[in-house]
Coordinates of C-alpha atoms in Angstrom, one line a residue:
M23 CA 25.1 27.4 -7.4
P24 CA 21.6 26.1 -6.5
Y25 CA 20.9 22.4 -6.9
K26 CA 18.0 21.1 -8.8
I27 CA 16.5 17.8 -7.8
A28 CA 14.2 16.0 -10.2
T29 CA 11.7 13.5 -8.9
T30 CA 9.1 11.4 -10.6
V31 CA 6.2 9.5 -9.2
K32 CA 5.6 6.2 -10.7
Q33 CA 2.0 4.9 -10.7
A34 CA 2.9 1.2 -10.5
A35 CA 0.3 -1.4 -11.5
W36 CA 0.8 -3.4 -8.4
E37 CA 0.0 -0.4 -6.2
C38 CA -3.3 0.5 -8.0
R39 CA -6.7 -0.3 -6.4
W40 CA -8.0 -1.3 -9.9
A41 CA -5.1 -3.6 -11.1
R42 CA -5.0 -7.3 -10.6
A43 CA -2.6 -10.0 -11.7
G44 CA -3.9 -11.7 -14.8
R45 CA -4.8 -15.4 -15.0
R46 CA -1.6 -16.5 -16.6
L47 CA -2.1 -20.2 -16.1
N48 CA -5.8 -20.5 -16.6
V49 CA -7.6 -19.6 -19.8
D50 CA -9.8 -16.5 -19.6
P51 CA -13.4 -17.7 -20.3
E52 CA -14.3 -14.5 -22.2
Q53 CA -11.3 -14.4 -24.5
G54 CA -10.3 -18.1 -24.8
H55 CA -6.6 -17.5 -24.0
P56 CA -4.4 -16.7 -21.0
E57 CA -4.6 -13.1 -19.8
N58 CA -1.7 -10.7 -19.7
L59 CA 0.3 -9.8 -16.6
W60 CA -2.0 -7.0 -15.5
I61 CA -5.8 -6.7 -15.6
C62 CA -7.7 -3.5 -14.9
V63 CA -11.0 -4.1 -13.0
R64 CA -12.2 -0.5 -12.9
P65 CA -15.9 -0.5 -14.0
T66 CA -16.5 1.1 -17.4
A67 CA -19.2 1.1 -20.0
H68 CA -17.4 -1.7 -21.8
G69 CA -17.1 -4.1 -18.9
T70 CA -14.9 -4.6 -15.8
R71 CA -11.9 -6.5 -17.0
R72 CA -9.3 -5.3 -19.6
V73 CA -5.7 -6.1 -20.2
V74 CA -3.3 -3.2 -19.3
S75 CA 0.4 -2.7 -19.5
E76 CA 2.6 -1.2 -16.8
G77 CA 3.0 1.8 -19.0
E78 CA -0.7 2.4 -19.2
C79 CA -1.0 2.3 -15.4
D80 CA 1.9 4.7 -15.1
S81 CA 0.0 7.4 -17.0
C82 CA -3.6 6.5 -16.1
E83 CA -5.8 9.3 -14.9
H84 CA -7.9 6.7 -12.9
W85 CA -5.0 5.3 -11.0
R86 CA -5.8 5.0 -7.2
A87 CA -3.8 3.9 -4.3
P88 CA -5.4 1.0 -2.4
D89 CA -6.5 3.2 0.5
D90 CA -7.9 6.0 -1.7
D91 CA -11.7 6.8 -1.5
V92 CA -13.2 5.5 -4.8
T93 CA -16.1 7.9 -4.6
Q94 CA -13.9 10.5 -6.3
S95 CA -13.5 8.6 -9.6

């Protein structure tokens, strides 16, 4: 009987070139309240900082490893 091995690849927020830890202790000057755990700094038409969850990073099409070439995005 052949064996089937299932594997999944998790795109973790802490391994993404665009993710940063949020300012949990300091107030975000733009929003006026502390930021969430993860912030995405990928440049977009709407700005460069937005709150993201680990689940969003897990399925993000723009996720990049820290050593990936960003010219592809």
